[in-house]
Coordinates of C-alpha atoms and ligand atoms in Angstrom, one line a residue:
M17 CA 14.0 -128.9 -55.2
A18 CA 14.8 -126.2 -57.1
K19 CA 15.9 -123.4 -55.1
E20 CA 14.5 -119.8 -55.5
K21 CA 17.0 -117.1 -56.1
R22 CA 16.6 -114.1 -54.1
S23 CA 16.6 -111.1 -55.9
I24 CA 19.0 -108.3 -55.5
D25 CA 16.2 -106.1 -53.5
D26 CA 15.7 -109.0 -50.9
L27 CA 19.4 -108.9 -49.8
T28 CA 20.0 -105.7 -48.6
I29 CA 18.1 -102.2 -48.1
W30 CA 21.2 -99.9 -49.0
D31 CA 21.9 -98.5 -52.5
D32 CA 25.9 -98.8 -51.8
A33 CA 25.5 -102.5 -50.8
K34 CA 23.4 -103.2 -54.3
Q35 CA 25.8 -101.3 -56.2
M36 CA 28.7 -103.3 -54.8
I37 CA 27.1 -107.0 -55.2
K38 CA 26.7 -106.2 -58.7
K39 CA 30.3 -105.2 -59.2
A40 CA 31.2 -108.0 -57.2
E41 CA 29.1 -110.4 -59.7
A42 CA 30.7 -108.5 -62.5
D43 CA 34.4 -108.8 -60.9
G44 CA 33.9 -112.8 -60.4
V45 CA 33.8 -112.1 -56.6
E46 CA 31.9 -114.7 -54.8
T47 CA 29.9 -113.1 -51.7
V48 CA 28.9 -114.5 -48.4
W49 CA 25.1 -114.5 -50.2
D50 CA 26.6 -116.7 -53.1
R51 CA 27.6 -118.8 -50.2
L52 CA 24.7 -118.9 -48.5
E53 CA 22.7 -120.0 -51.4
D54 CA 25.1 -122.9 -52.0
Q55 CA 24.3 -124.2 -48.4
T56 CA 20.9 -123.7 -48.5
P57 CA 18.7 -125.7 -47.4
H58 CA 20.6 -126.0 -44.3
C59 CA 20.9 -129.6 -42.2
K60 CA 17.4 -130.1 -40.4
F61 CA 19.3 -131.9 -38.0
C62 CA 21.9 -128.8 -37.3
E63 CA 19.4 -126.5 -37.2
G64 CA 17.5 -128.0 -34.4
G65 CA 20.7 -128.5 -32.1
L66 CA 20.2 -132.5 -32.7
T67 CA 23.6 -133.6 -33.9
C68 CA 26.3 -134.5 -31.6
N69 CA 29.9 -134.9 -32.4
K70 CA 31.3 -134.8 -28.9
C71 CA 32.7 -138.4 -29.1
V72 CA 33.6 -141.0 -31.6
M73 CA 30.8 -143.5 -30.4
G74 CA 29.1 -140.8 -32.8
P75 CA 28.6 -138.6 -34.5
C76 CA 24.9 -139.0 -34.0
R77 CA 21.9 -137.4 -35.1
I78 CA 18.5 -137.6 -32.9
I79 CA 15.1 -137.5 -34.5
A80 CA 13.0 -136.0 -31.9
G81 CA 9.5 -137.7 -31.4
G82 CA 10.1 -140.6 -34.1
D83 CA 10.1 -143.9 -32.8
K84 CA 13.8 -144.7 -33.5
K85 CA 16.7 -143.0 -33.1
Q86 CA 15.8 -140.8 -30.5
R87 CA 19.0 -140.9 -28.3
G88 CA 22.4 -140.8 -29.5
V89 CA 25.1 -144.0 -28.8
C90 CA 25.8 -142.8 -25.5
G91 CA 21.7 -142.4 -24.8
A92 CA 21.7 -138.6 -24.8
D93 CA 18.2 -137.4 -26.0
A94 CA 17.4 -134.7 -28.0
D95 CA 16.8 -132.2 -24.9
L96 CA 20.0 -133.0 -23.4
T97 CA 21.6 -132.9 -27.1
V98 CA 20.5 -129.4 -27.6
A99 CA 21.4 -128.3 -24.2
R100 CA 24.8 -129.6 -24.6
N101 CA 25.1 -127.8 -27.7
F102 CA 24.1 -124.6 -26.7
G103 CA 26.0 -124.2 -24.0
R104 CA 29.4 -125.1 -25.9
F105 CA 28.2 -122.2 -28.5
V106 CA 27.5 -119.6 -25.3
A107 CA 31.0 -120.7 -24.2
A108 CA 32.5 -119.9 -27.3
G109 CA 30.9 -116.5 -27.4
A110 CA 31.8 -116.0 -23.8
A111 CA 35.2 -117.0 -24.3
S112 CA 35.5 -114.8 -27.4
H113 CA 34.9 -111.6 -25.5
S114 CA 36.7 -112.4 -22.4
D115 CA 39.7 -113.4 -24.2
H116 CA 39.5 -110.0 -25.9
G117 CA 39.5 -108.3 -22.5
R118 CA 42.6 -110.5 -21.6
D119 CA 44.2 -108.4 -24.2
L120 CA 43.5 -105.5 -22.7
L121 CA 44.5 -106.7 -19.3
D122 CA 48.0 -107.9 -20.7
T123 CA 48.5 -104.5 -22.2
L124 CA 47.3 -102.4 -18.9
E125 CA 49.7 -105.1 -16.5
A126 CA 52.6 -104.1 -19.2
I127 CA 51.6 -100.0 -18.8
G128 CA 52.0 -100.6 -15.0
A129 CA 55.4 -102.4 -15.4
G130 CA 57.0 -99.9 -17.5
E131 CA 57.3 -102.7 -20.4
T132 CA 55.8 -100.3 -23.1
S133 CA 56.0 -96.9 -24.3
D134 CA 53.5 -97.3 -27.5
Y135 CA 50.5 -97.6 -24.9
T136 CA 49.6 -95.4 -21.9
I137 CA 46.9 -94.2 -19.5
R138 CA 44.8 -91.9 -21.2
D139 CA 42.1 -91.8 -18.7
E140 CA 43.8 -91.7 -15.3
A141 CA 40.7 -90.4 -13.4
K142 CA 39.0 -93.2 -14.6
L143 CA 41.6 -95.3 -13.8
K144 CA 41.3 -94.3 -10.4
R145 CA 37.7 -94.7 -10.2
I146 CA 37.5 -98.0 -11.3
C147 CA 40.4 -99.1 -8.8
E148 CA 38.4 -97.5 -6.2
E149 CA 35.2 -99.5 -7.2
A150 CA 37.0 -102.8 -7.4
G151 CA 37.9 -102.0 -3.7
L152 CA 41.8 -101.2 -4.0
N153 CA 43.1 -98.5 -2.0
V154 CA 45.3 -96.4 -3.9
A155 CA 45.8 -93.4 -2.1
G156 CA 48.9 -91.5 -3.2
M157 CA 49.7 -94.1 -6.0
D158 CA 50.6 -92.7 -9.6
A159 CA 49.1 -94.1 -12.8
K160 CA 51.5 -96.7 -13.1
A161 CA 51.0 -98.0 -9.8
M162 CA 47.6 -98.1 -9.9
A163 CA 47.5 -99.9 -13.6
E164 CA 49.2 -102.6 -11.9
A165 CA 47.4 -102.7 -8.8
L166 CA 44.1 -103.1 -11.2
A167 CA 45.7 -105.6 -13.4
E168 CA 46.3 -107.8 -10.4
R169 CA 43.0 -107.4 -9.2
F170 CA 41.4 -108.7 -12.7
F171 CA 43.7 -111.0 -13.3
E172 CA 41.8 -112.8 -10.2
D173 CA 39.0 -112.3 -11.7
Y174 CA 40.0 -114.4 -14.6
G175 CA 41.7 -117.1 -12.7
C176 CA 41.3 -118.6 -9.4
R177 CA 39.4 -116.0 -7.6
R178 CA 37.5 -117.3 -4.4
G179 CA 35.2 -114.3 -4.0
E180 CA 33.2 -112.5 -6.6
L181 CA 33.9 -110.8 -9.5
A182 CA 34.5 -107.5 -9.0
F183 CA 32.0 -105.6 -11.1
L184 CA 29.1 -107.5 -9.3
A185 CA 29.2 -104.9 -6.7
R186 CA 27.4 -102.8 -9.5
L187 CA 24.2 -105.0 -9.4
P188 CA 21.0 -104.6 -7.5
K189 CA 21.0 -106.6 -4.4
Q190 CA 17.9 -108.5 -5.7
R191 CA 19.7 -109.6 -8.5
T192 CA 22.6 -111.1 -6.8
E193 CA 20.6 -112.5 -4.2
L194 CA 18.7 -114.3 -7.2
W195 CA 21.5 -115.6 -8.9
A196 CA 23.2 -116.8 -5.7
K197 CA 19.5 -118.8 -4.9
L198 CA 19.7 -120.4 -8.8
G199 CA 23.8 -121.2 -8.1
I200 CA 24.4 -119.2 -11.3
T201 CA 26.9 -116.3 -9.6
P202 CA 29.6 -116.4 -11.8
R203 CA 32.6 -117.1 -9.9
S204 CA 36.1 -116.3 -12.4
I205 CA 35.6 -115.6 -15.8
D206 CA 37.8 -118.3 -17.2
R207 CA 36.4 -121.0 -14.9
E208 CA 33.0 -120.7 -16.4
V209 CA 33.8 -121.6 -19.7
V210 CA 36.3 -124.4 -18.5
E211 CA 33.2 -125.8 -16.8
M212 CA 31.2 -125.7 -19.6
M213 CA 33.3 -127.6 -21.8
H214 CA 33.8 -130.2 -18.9
R215 CA 30.1 -130.4 -18.4
T216 CA 29.2 -131.1 -21.7
H217 CA 31.9 -133.8 -22.1
M218 CA 30.1 -137.4 -22.7
G219 CA 28.8 -138.3 -19.1
V220 CA 29.3 -135.4 -17.3
D221 CA 26.2 -132.9 -16.6
S222 CA 23.5 -134.7 -18.4
D223 CA 20.2 -132.9 -17.0
P224 CA 19.3 -130.3 -19.7
V225 CA 18.1 -127.6 -17.3
S226 CA 21.4 -127.6 -15.0
L227 CA 23.2 -127.5 -18.4
C228 CA 20.9 -124.0 -19.1
L229 CA 21.7 -123.1 -15.8
H230 CA 25.5 -122.9 -16.4
A231 CA 25.0 -121.5 -19.9
A232 CA 23.5 -118.6 -18.2
R233 CA 26.3 -118.3 -15.5
V234 CA 29.3 -118.5 -18.3
S235 CA 27.2 -115.8 -20.0
L236 CA 27.0 -113.7 -17.0
S237 CA 31.0 -114.2 -16.2
D238 CA 31.2 -112.5 -19.9
G239 CA 28.6 -109.8 -19.2
W240 CA 29.5 -108.6 -15.8
G241 CA 33.4 -110.0 -16.5
G242 CA 35.3 -110.3 -19.5
S243 CA 33.1 -107.9 -21.3
M244 CA 33.1 -105.5 -18.8
V245 CA 36.8 -105.5 -18.2
A246 CA 37.4 -105.3 -22.0
T247 CA 35.2 -101.9 -22.0
E248 CA 36.2 -100.3 -18.7
L249 CA 39.9 -101.2 -19.6
S250 CA 39.6 -99.6 -23.3
D251 CA 38.5 -96.5 -21.7
I252 CA 41.4 -96.5 -19.1
I253 CA 43.9 -96.8 -21.7
F254 CA 42.4 -95.4 -24.9
G255 CA 40.1 -92.8 -23.3
T256 CA 36.7 -92.5 -22.6
P257 CA 34.2 -91.8 -25.2
E258 CA 32.9 -88.4 -25.6
P259 CA 29.9 -87.4 -28.0
R260 CA 31.4 -86.1 -31.3
Q261 CA 30.6 -86.0 -35.2
A262 CA 31.8 -88.8 -37.7
T263 CA 30.3 -90.5 -40.9
V264 CA 29.1 -93.6 -42.0
N265 CA 29.1 -95.9 -45.4
L266 CA 31.3 -96.8 -48.2
G267 CA 31.4 -93.1 -49.2
V268 CA 34.0 -92.6 -46.6
I269 CA 36.6 -94.4 -48.8
K270 CA 38.7 -91.9 -50.7
E271 CA 39.3 -92.1 -54.3
D272 CA 42.3 -89.7 -54.1
Q273 CA 43.9 -91.3 -50.8
V274 CA 45.7 -94.6 -49.5
N275 CA 42.7 -96.2 -47.9
I276 CA 43.3 -98.5 -44.9
L277 CA 40.6 -100.6 -43.3
V278 CA 40.7 -101.8 -40.0
H279 CA 38.3 -105.1 -39.3
G280 CA 37.6 -107.1 -35.8
H281 CA 37.2 -106.1 -32.4
S282 CA 40.5 -105.0 -30.1
P283 CA 41.5 -101.5 -30.0
I284 CA 45.1 -102.5 -29.3
V285 CA 45.4 -102.7 -33.1
S286 CA 43.4 -100.2 -34.4
E287 CA 44.5 -97.3 -32.2
M288 CA 48.2 -98.0 -33.3
I289 CA 47.4 -97.9 -36.8
L290 CA 45.6 -94.4 -36.3
A291 CA 48.6 -93.3 -35.0
A292 CA 50.9 -94.3 -37.6
V293 CA 48.4 -92.7 -40.7
K294 CA 49.3 -89.6 -38.9
D295 CA 52.9 -90.0 -39.1
P296 CA 54.6 -87.2 -41.3
E297 CA 57.1 -89.4 -43.0
L298 CA 54.4 -92.0 -44.1
L299 CA 52.4 -89.0 -45.1
A300 CA 55.0 -87.9 -47.7
Q301 CA 55.5 -90.9 -48.9
A302 CA 51.6 -91.4 -49.7
K303 CA 51.9 -87.7 -51.2
A304 CA 55.3 -89.2 -53.4
A305 CA 53.0 -92.2 -54.1
G306 CA 50.5 -89.8 -55.9
A307 CA 47.8 -90.0 -52.9
S308 CA 46.2 -86.8 -51.5
G309 CA 46.5 -88.4 -47.7
I310 CA 45.9 -91.7 -45.9
N311 CA 42.6 -92.3 -44.8
L312 CA 41.6 -94.7 -42.4
A313 CA 38.1 -96.1 -42.0
G314 CA 36.6 -99.1 -39.6
L315 CA 34.7 -102.0 -40.1
C316 CA 32.7 -103.8 -37.6
C317 CA 33.6 -103.7 -33.8
T318 CA 37.1 -102.5 -34.3
G319 CA 35.6 -99.8 -36.2
N320 CA 33.3 -98.9 -33.5
E321 CA 35.9 -98.8 -31.2
L322 CA 37.6 -96.0 -33.1
L323 CA 34.3 -94.5 -34.2
M324 CA 33.2 -94.2 -30.4
R325 CA 36.5 -92.7 -29.0
Q326 CA 38.2 -90.9 -32.2
G327 CA 35.2 -90.3 -34.6
I328 CA 37.0 -92.2 -37.2
P329 CA 34.2 -92.7 -40.0
M330 CA 32.6 -96.3 -40.2
A331 CA 32.8 -97.9 -43.9
G332 CA 30.3 -100.8 -42.9
N333 CA 29.1 -103.6 -40.8
H334 CA 29.5 -107.1 -40.9
L335 CA 27.6 -107.8 -44.6
M336 CA 29.3 -104.6 -46.0
T337 CA 33.0 -106.2 -45.4
E338 CA 33.2 -107.9 -48.6
L339 CA 31.7 -105.1 -50.4
A340 CA 34.1 -102.3 -48.9
L341 CA 36.8 -104.3 -50.6
V342 CA 35.1 -104.6 -53.8
T343 CA 35.3 -100.7 -54.6
G344 CA 38.7 -101.6 -55.5
A345 CA 39.9 -98.5 -53.6
V346 CA 40.9 -100.5 -50.7
E347 CA 44.8 -100.7 -50.0
A348 CA 45.3 -102.9 -47.0
V349 CA 42.9 -104.3 -44.3
V350 CA 44.1 -105.0 -41.1
V351 CA 42.4 -107.1 -38.9
D352 CA 42.9 -108.5 -35.5
Y353 CA 40.0 -111.0 -34.6
Q354 CA 36.4 -112.1 -35.1
C355 CA 33.8 -111.6 -37.2
I356 CA 36.9 -111.6 -40.1
M357 CA 35.2 -114.0 -42.9
P358 CA 38.1 -116.0 -44.4
S359 CA 36.9 -115.1 -47.8
L360 CA 38.2 -111.7 -47.3
V361 CA 41.5 -112.8 -48.3
N362 CA 40.4 -114.1 -51.6
V363 CA 38.3 -111.1 -51.9
A364 CA 41.6 -108.9 -51.4
N365 CA 43.6 -111.1 -53.9
C366 CA 41.0 -110.3 -56.7
Y367 CA 42.4 -106.7 -56.3
H368 CA 45.5 -104.9 -55.4
T369 CA 44.4 -105.1 -51.6
K370 CA 46.7 -106.2 -49.3
F371 CA 45.4 -108.3 -46.0
F372 CA 47.5 -108.5 -42.6
S373 CA 46.6 -110.4 -39.9
T374 CA 48.3 -109.2 -36.7
S375 CA 47.4 -111.6 -33.5
D376 CA 49.1 -114.8 -33.1
K377 CA 45.3 -116.1 -32.3
A378 CA 44.2 -115.2 -35.8
K379 CA 46.3 -116.1 -38.5
F380 CA 44.6 -116.2 -41.7
A381 CA 45.8 -118.8 -44.8
G382 CA 47.1 -116.8 -47.6
A383 CA 47.2 -113.5 -45.6
E384 CA 50.2 -111.8 -44.5
H385 CA 50.8 -111.8 -40.7
V386 CA 52.2 -108.8 -39.2
E387 CA 52.4 -109.5 -35.3
F388 CA 51.3 -106.7 -33.0
N389 CA 52.4 -107.0 -29.4
Y390 CA 53.0 -104.2 -26.8
T391 CA 56.4 -103.7 -27.1
N392 CA 56.5 -103.7 -31.3
A393 CA 52.9 -102.3 -31.9
K394 CA 53.9 -98.8 -33.3
D395 CA 56.5 -99.9 -35.3
Q396 CA 54.3 -102.7 -36.8
A397 CA 51.9 -100.2 -37.6
K398 CA 54.1 -98.4 -39.5
V399 CA 55.4 -101.2 -41.7
V400 CA 51.8 -102.1 -42.4
V401 CA 50.8 -98.3 -43.3
A402 CA 53.9 -98.1 -45.2
R403 CA 52.9 -101.3 -47.6
A404 CA 49.4 -99.8 -47.8
V405 CA 51.0 -96.7 -49.2
E406 CA 53.4 -98.7 -51.9
A407 CA 50.3 -100.8 -53.0
F408 CA 48.4 -97.6 -53.9
K409 CA 50.8 -97.5 -56.7
E410 CA 49.4 -100.8 -57.8
R411 CA 45.5 -99.7 -58.3
D412 CA 43.9 -100.4 -61.3
K413 CA 41.7 -97.0 -61.5
N414 CA 39.5 -98.6 -64.1
R415 CA 38.1 -101.2 -61.6
V416 CA 37.6 -98.1 -59.0
D417 CA 33.7 -97.5 -58.1
I418 CA 33.0 -95.9 -54.2
P419 CA 29.1 -95.8 -53.8
G420 CA 27.4 -93.4 -51.9
E421 CA 28.0 -90.1 -50.1
P422 CA 29.1 -90.1 -46.3
V423 CA 26.2 -89.9 -43.9
S424 CA 26.7 -87.6 -40.7
M425 CA 26.2 -89.1 -37.2
L426 CA 26.9 -88.6 -33.6
T427 CA 28.8 -91.0 -31.6
G428 CA 30.6 -91.3 -28.1
F429 CA 27.6 -92.0 -25.6
S430 CA 29.5 -93.7 -22.9
N431 CA 27.5 -93.8 -19.7
E432 CA 30.1 -91.2 -18.6
A433 CA 28.9 -89.0 -21.1
I434 CA 24.9 -89.5 -21.1
L435 CA 25.0 -89.1 -17.0
G436 CA 27.6 -85.8 -17.6
A437 CA 24.7 -84.7 -20.3
L438 CA 22.3 -85.3 -17.6
G439 CA 24.2 -83.2 -15.2
G440 CA 25.7 -86.2 -13.6
T441 CA 23.0 -87.8 -11.9
P442 CA 20.4 -90.3 -13.4
D443 CA 17.4 -88.5 -12.3
P444 CA 16.4 -86.3 -15.1
L445 CA 16.4 -89.6 -17.0
L446 CA 14.4 -91.4 -14.3
D447 CA 12.1 -88.5 -14.2
A448 CA 11.2 -88.6 -18.0
V449 CA 10.7 -92.3 -17.8
K450 CA 8.4 -91.2 -14.6
G451 CA 6.7 -89.1 -16.5
G452 CA 6.2 -90.9 -19.6
Q453 CA 7.8 -88.8 -22.2
V454 CA 10.1 -91.4 -22.7
R455 CA 8.3 -94.7 -21.9
G456 CA 11.3 -97.1 -21.8
A457 CA 14.6 -97.9 -23.4
V458 CA 15.7 -100.7 -25.8
G459 CA 19.5 -102.0 -26.6
I460 CA 19.5 -103.0 -30.2
V461 CA 22.7 -104.9 -30.9
G462 CA 24.5 -107.4 -32.7
C463 CA 25.3 -108.4 -36.1
N464 CA 24.2 -109.0 -39.7
N465 CA 22.7 -112.4 -41.0
P466 CA 22.4 -113.0 -44.7
K467 CA 19.4 -114.9 -43.8
L468 CA 17.8 -111.7 -43.2
K469 CA 17.5 -108.6 -45.2
H470 CA 20.5 -106.7 -44.7
D471 CA 19.9 -104.3 -41.9
Y472 CA 16.1 -104.2 -42.5
V473 CA 15.1 -105.3 -38.9
H474 CA 17.6 -103.1 -37.5
V475 CA 16.1 -99.8 -39.0
N476 CA 12.9 -100.6 -38.9
L477 CA 12.6 -101.7 -35.7
A478 CA 14.5 -98.5 -34.5
K479 CA 12.3 -96.3 -36.0
E480 CA 8.9 -98.3 -34.6
L481 CA 10.5 -98.0 -31.3
I482 CA 11.5 -94.3 -31.1
K483 CA 8.0 -93.7 -32.8
R484 CA 6.7 -95.2 -29.6
D485 CA 8.7 -92.9 -27.3
V486 CA 11.1 -95.4 -26.7
L487 CA 14.8 -94.3 -26.5
V488 CA 17.2 -96.8 -28.6
L489 CA 20.8 -97.5 -27.2
V490 CA 23.1 -99.1 -30.1
T491 CA 26.1 -101.2 -30.2
G492 CA 28.1 -103.5 -32.8
C493 CA 27.1 -103.7 -36.6
A494 CA 23.6 -102.3 -35.8
T495 CA 25.3 -99.1 -35.5
V496 CA 26.3 -98.7 -38.8
A497 CA 22.7 -99.7 -39.9
M498 CA 21.1 -96.7 -37.5
G499 CA 23.8 -94.4 -38.9
K500 CA 23.0 -95.0 -42.6
A501 CA 19.2 -94.3 -41.6
G502 CA 20.3 -91.0 -40.2
L503 CA 18.9 -92.0 -36.9
L504 CA 22.1 -91.2 -35.1
M505 CA 21.5 -87.4 -35.8
P506 CA 20.0 -85.2 -33.7
D507 CA 17.5 -84.3 -36.3
A508 CA 15.9 -87.9 -36.2
A509 CA 14.0 -86.8 -32.9
E510 CA 11.7 -85.4 -35.8
Q511 CA 10.7 -89.1 -36.0
A512 CA 10.1 -89.9 -32.4
G513 CA 7.0 -89.6 -30.8
P514 CA 6.0 -86.4 -29.0
G515 CA 7.8 -87.3 -25.6
L516 CA 11.0 -88.4 -26.9
S517 CA 11.2 -86.1 -29.3
A518 CA 11.0 -83.2 -27.0
V519 CA 13.8 -84.8 -24.4
C520 CA 15.9 -85.3 -27.3
K521 CA 15.6 -81.5 -28.4
S522 CA 16.1 -80.0 -25.1
L523 CA 19.4 -82.4 -24.9
G524 CA 20.1 -82.0 -28.5
I525 CA 20.9 -85.8 -28.6
P526 CA 19.6 -88.0 -31.2
P527 CA 16.8 -90.6 -30.2
V528 CA 19.0 -93.5 -31.0
L529 CA 22.5 -93.3 -28.8
H530 CA 25.4 -95.0 -30.2
V531 CA 27.1 -96.5 -27.1
G532 CA 29.7 -98.6 -28.8
S533 CA 31.1 -102.1 -29.7
C534 CA 29.7 -105.5 -28.8
V535 CA 32.0 -105.8 -25.6
D536 CA 30.2 -102.3 -25.2
N537 CA 27.1 -103.8 -24.3
A538 CA 28.8 -104.1 -20.8
R539 CA 27.8 -100.3 -20.6
I540 CA 24.1 -100.8 -21.5
I541 CA 24.0 -103.7 -18.6
H542 CA 25.8 -101.1 -16.2
L543 CA 23.4 -98.5 -17.0
C544 CA 20.4 -100.6 -16.2
A545 CA 21.7 -101.5 -13.1
V546 CA 22.6 -97.7 -11.9
L547 CA 18.8 -96.9 -12.9
A548 CA 17.5 -100.1 -11.2
N549 CA 19.7 -99.0 -7.9
A550 CA 18.3 -95.4 -8.3
L551 CA 14.6 -96.7 -8.3
G552 CA 15.7 -99.4 -5.7
V553 CA 14.2 -102.1 -7.6
D554 CA 15.9 -105.0 -9.4
I555 CA 17.0 -104.8 -13.3
A556 CA 13.9 -107.0 -14.3
D557 CA 11.8 -104.3 -13.0
L558 CA 12.7 -101.7 -15.3
P559 CA 10.7 -100.9 -18.6
V560 CA 13.9 -101.8 -20.4
A561 CA 14.7 -104.7 -23.1
A562 CA 17.3 -105.9 -25.6
S563 CA 16.8 -106.8 -29.0
A564 CA 19.5 -108.7 -31.5
P565 CA 17.5 -108.3 -34.6
E566 CA 19.8 -109.8 -37.2
W567 CA 22.4 -111.8 -34.7
Y568 CA 24.7 -114.7 -36.1
S569 CA 27.7 -115.1 -33.9
E570 CA 28.1 -117.4 -30.7
K571 CA 29.2 -114.0 -29.2
A572 CA 25.6 -112.5 -29.8
A573 CA 24.0 -115.8 -28.1
A574 CA 26.1 -115.1 -24.8
I575 CA 25.4 -111.4 -24.8
G576 CA 21.2 -112.4 -25.5
L577 CA 21.4 -114.8 -22.6
Y578 CA 23.6 -112.2 -20.2
A579 CA 21.1 -109.8 -21.0
V580 CA 18.2 -112.0 -20.0
S581 CA 19.9 -113.8 -16.9
S582 CA 20.6 -109.9 -15.8
G583 CA 16.6 -109.5 -15.9
I584 CA 16.3 -108.1 -19.3
Y585 CA 13.4 -109.1 -22.0
T586 CA 15.4 -110.0 -24.9
H587 CA 14.2 -110.3 -28.7
L588 CA 16.0 -112.1 -31.6
G589 CA 15.2 -111.9 -35.2
L590 CA 16.0 -115.7 -35.4
P591 CA 16.5 -118.4 -33.0
P592 CA 19.2 -120.4 -32.0
N593 CA 19.4 -123.7 -33.0
I594 CA 17.6 -125.1 -30.3
T595 CA 14.4 -125.8 -31.7
G596 CA 14.9 -129.7 -32.0
S597 CA 13.8 -129.5 -28.2
E598 CA 10.7 -128.4 -27.4
A599 CA 11.2 -128.1 -23.4
I600 CA 14.4 -126.1 -23.9
T601 CA 12.7 -123.9 -26.5
N602 CA 9.6 -123.4 -24.2
L603 CA 12.4 -122.6 -21.4
A604 CA 14.1 -119.8 -23.7
L605 CA 10.8 -118.3 -24.7
G606 CA 9.1 -118.3 -21.6
G607 CA 10.0 -121.0 -18.9
L608 CA 13.0 -118.8 -18.2
E609 CA 10.9 -115.4 -16.9
G610 CA 9.9 -117.7 -13.9
V611 CA 13.6 -118.3 -13.0
V612 CA 15.5 -115.1 -13.8
G613 CA 12.5 -112.3 -14.2
A614 CA 12.9 -112.5 -18.1
A615 CA 12.9 -114.7 -21.3
F616 CA 13.5 -114.6 -25.0
A617 CA 11.2 -113.6 -27.7
V618 CA 11.7 -114.7 -31.7
E619 CA 10.5 -112.5 -34.6
P620 CA 12.2 -111.8 -37.9
D621 CA 9.4 -109.2 -38.4
P622 CA 10.4 -105.6 -37.0
F623 CA 6.8 -104.1 -36.6
K624 CA 6.0 -107.2 -34.6
A625 CA 8.8 -107.4 -32.8
A626 CA 8.0 -103.6 -31.9
D627 CA 4.5 -104.4 -30.6
L628 CA 6.3 -107.2 -28.4
I629 CA 8.8 -105.0 -26.8
D630 CA 6.3 -102.4 -26.6
A631 CA 3.5 -105.0 -24.8
R632 CA 6.9 -105.5 -22.3
I633 CA 7.7 -102.0 -21.7
K634 CA 3.6 -101.3 -20.8
A635 CA 3.4 -104.3 -18.5
K636 CA 6.7 -103.0 -16.9
R637 CA 5.5 -99.5 -16.4
K638 CA 2.0 -100.5 -15.0
A639 CA 3.8 -102.9 -12.4
L640 CA 5.8 -99.7 -11.3
G641 CA 3.0 -97.9 -11.1
L642 CA 3.8 -95.5 -14.0
S643 CA 1.1 -94.0 -16.3
E644 CA 1.2 -94.0 -20.2
Ligands
XCC719 FE1 30.7 -109.4 -35.2 FE2 31.4 -107.1 -33.2 FE3 28.3 -109.6 -34.8 FE4 29.5 -107.4 -35.9 S1 28.1 -107.3 -34.3 S2 29.0 -109.0 -36.8 S3 29.5 -110.4 -33.5 S4 31.3 -107.3 -35.2 NI1 29.5 -107.7 -32.3
SF4_720 FE1 26.9 -139.9 -29.6 FE2 26.8 -139.5 -27.2 FE3 29.1 -139.1 -28.4 FE4 27.5 -137.5 -28.7 S1 28.1 -137.7 -26.7 S2 28.4 -138.2 -30.4 S3 25.2 -138.2 -28.9 S4 27.8 -141.0 -28.5

């Protein structure tokens, strides 16, 4: 079958991206879109979740519904095969967030034990608050002692704790009672992931529904466990975000400076690179090399971490990562882990760009590995920045093309900042919701996926929702889309409906609020719990929804599932690989509603998706007795 080549206008909505896709072609650089074309059409069995390679009696492919090959060699049918695959998919996503959280926890412990001087406590008040929330008596303790006590408490949440995760206390009672009834209360963070690996071994949990319920439990151990720990500890160690100005798009790369991009997820590395680019000695070296300075910019979620807390500019999201290097003006890309396409090493090699990996968990063939840990991070960061300065001398000016001008945006809307702006209580927001000025709120989160036109669904869905007086909170790669579209500036209130517009203008905030990275989706579910508790209702009763319009990652599946399991209706732009099982697809798209009070919707068209979400918000408002 001849494949139809997509035109460049079908790949992305952005001019900076289109220019760089053309340059990549001219420079002989292969991109994610080229490889997607090579891989299309995809295997139908895999797309439906109907392949299994969990043992060597197989691998098996299951033809659902036919009279032959309905079962794998062990006897697993389509429903079980899909459930096992999806269970492991979610477990991998949850493990990624939670293992990222563990690195913050190790760092907190090292601070407490006095084993690091590179990292400190920047928000002692929050440290104290979280300690108290976790039930620790920290009266009279100094920051170090509190750090040690809190680390110990959270290590229990990761390990063999017999009680409950500390943050489950944040939830409305209705929700925790429902989870207990369903047997999906997350016990410890690592345990649920390990148990999923166990359950999905041949001949263990062979009931598709039971597996799906455990997938929910795994996801909850991420949302109310690992991700929440990652977020709160990042705030404690690096500071709780406050609203600030920043800029976004490839135009943030500067022609006359040494450009360093940080990519990945953990602030542990990127914060140290930030400290190093301010080092007077390194700045002097940059000047001596002919640069006017050292410019740091972010990609993906570690970019979000620096953006939220430090206002560091954001060069791009997932699908912009290769294109950022194609500018030919990047001296170094420094990565930690997750969402770093292995292809980036090759793209870097096409230019003078140095590629540094920093985590023993994430080495990249062909890259230079400079390992960071809490005893050496500051020094290692200086090593990396010095190498970038050296690389500036090798830059080929004739191959440099930086498209676009930076776009301004506001960032830094932590829950503390949002509640602070409201005078310390959620009441003004609840009043606006009750009065119908703000009809509801939607978290638009997640990735890019080259199968969908880059950022098209993100931007159009957000515009449709704010028009309908729905406040949007944004995290992850969706942030860059909103920023580039100008939706993260207060003047975007002009594009909102009359109610939301008036609220935004009175508070001086944009109608789309940047609340962080992907682990920071924990901020969104926490805020939902705060609002539900204030109203005395369950999260499932709130006029809220979530959406991952352009998701690709296992982590996004975990996020989607913890949102739904927490009672939040969740839209996806494309389905996970579960469509080979009618039973599980129906459970995801409807049946879950009767179990956890929310379900998924799949819709690639942003305008239709906005209608679906709008209908949900209407129904929830009505059930609460709120008028439109
Ligand atoms: Fe990765 Fe978090 Fe997705 Fe972006 S949004 S592609 S997961 S970087 Ni998290
Ligand atoms: Fe085949 Fe069953 Fe083995 Fe999977 S676990 S590969 S379905 S025999």
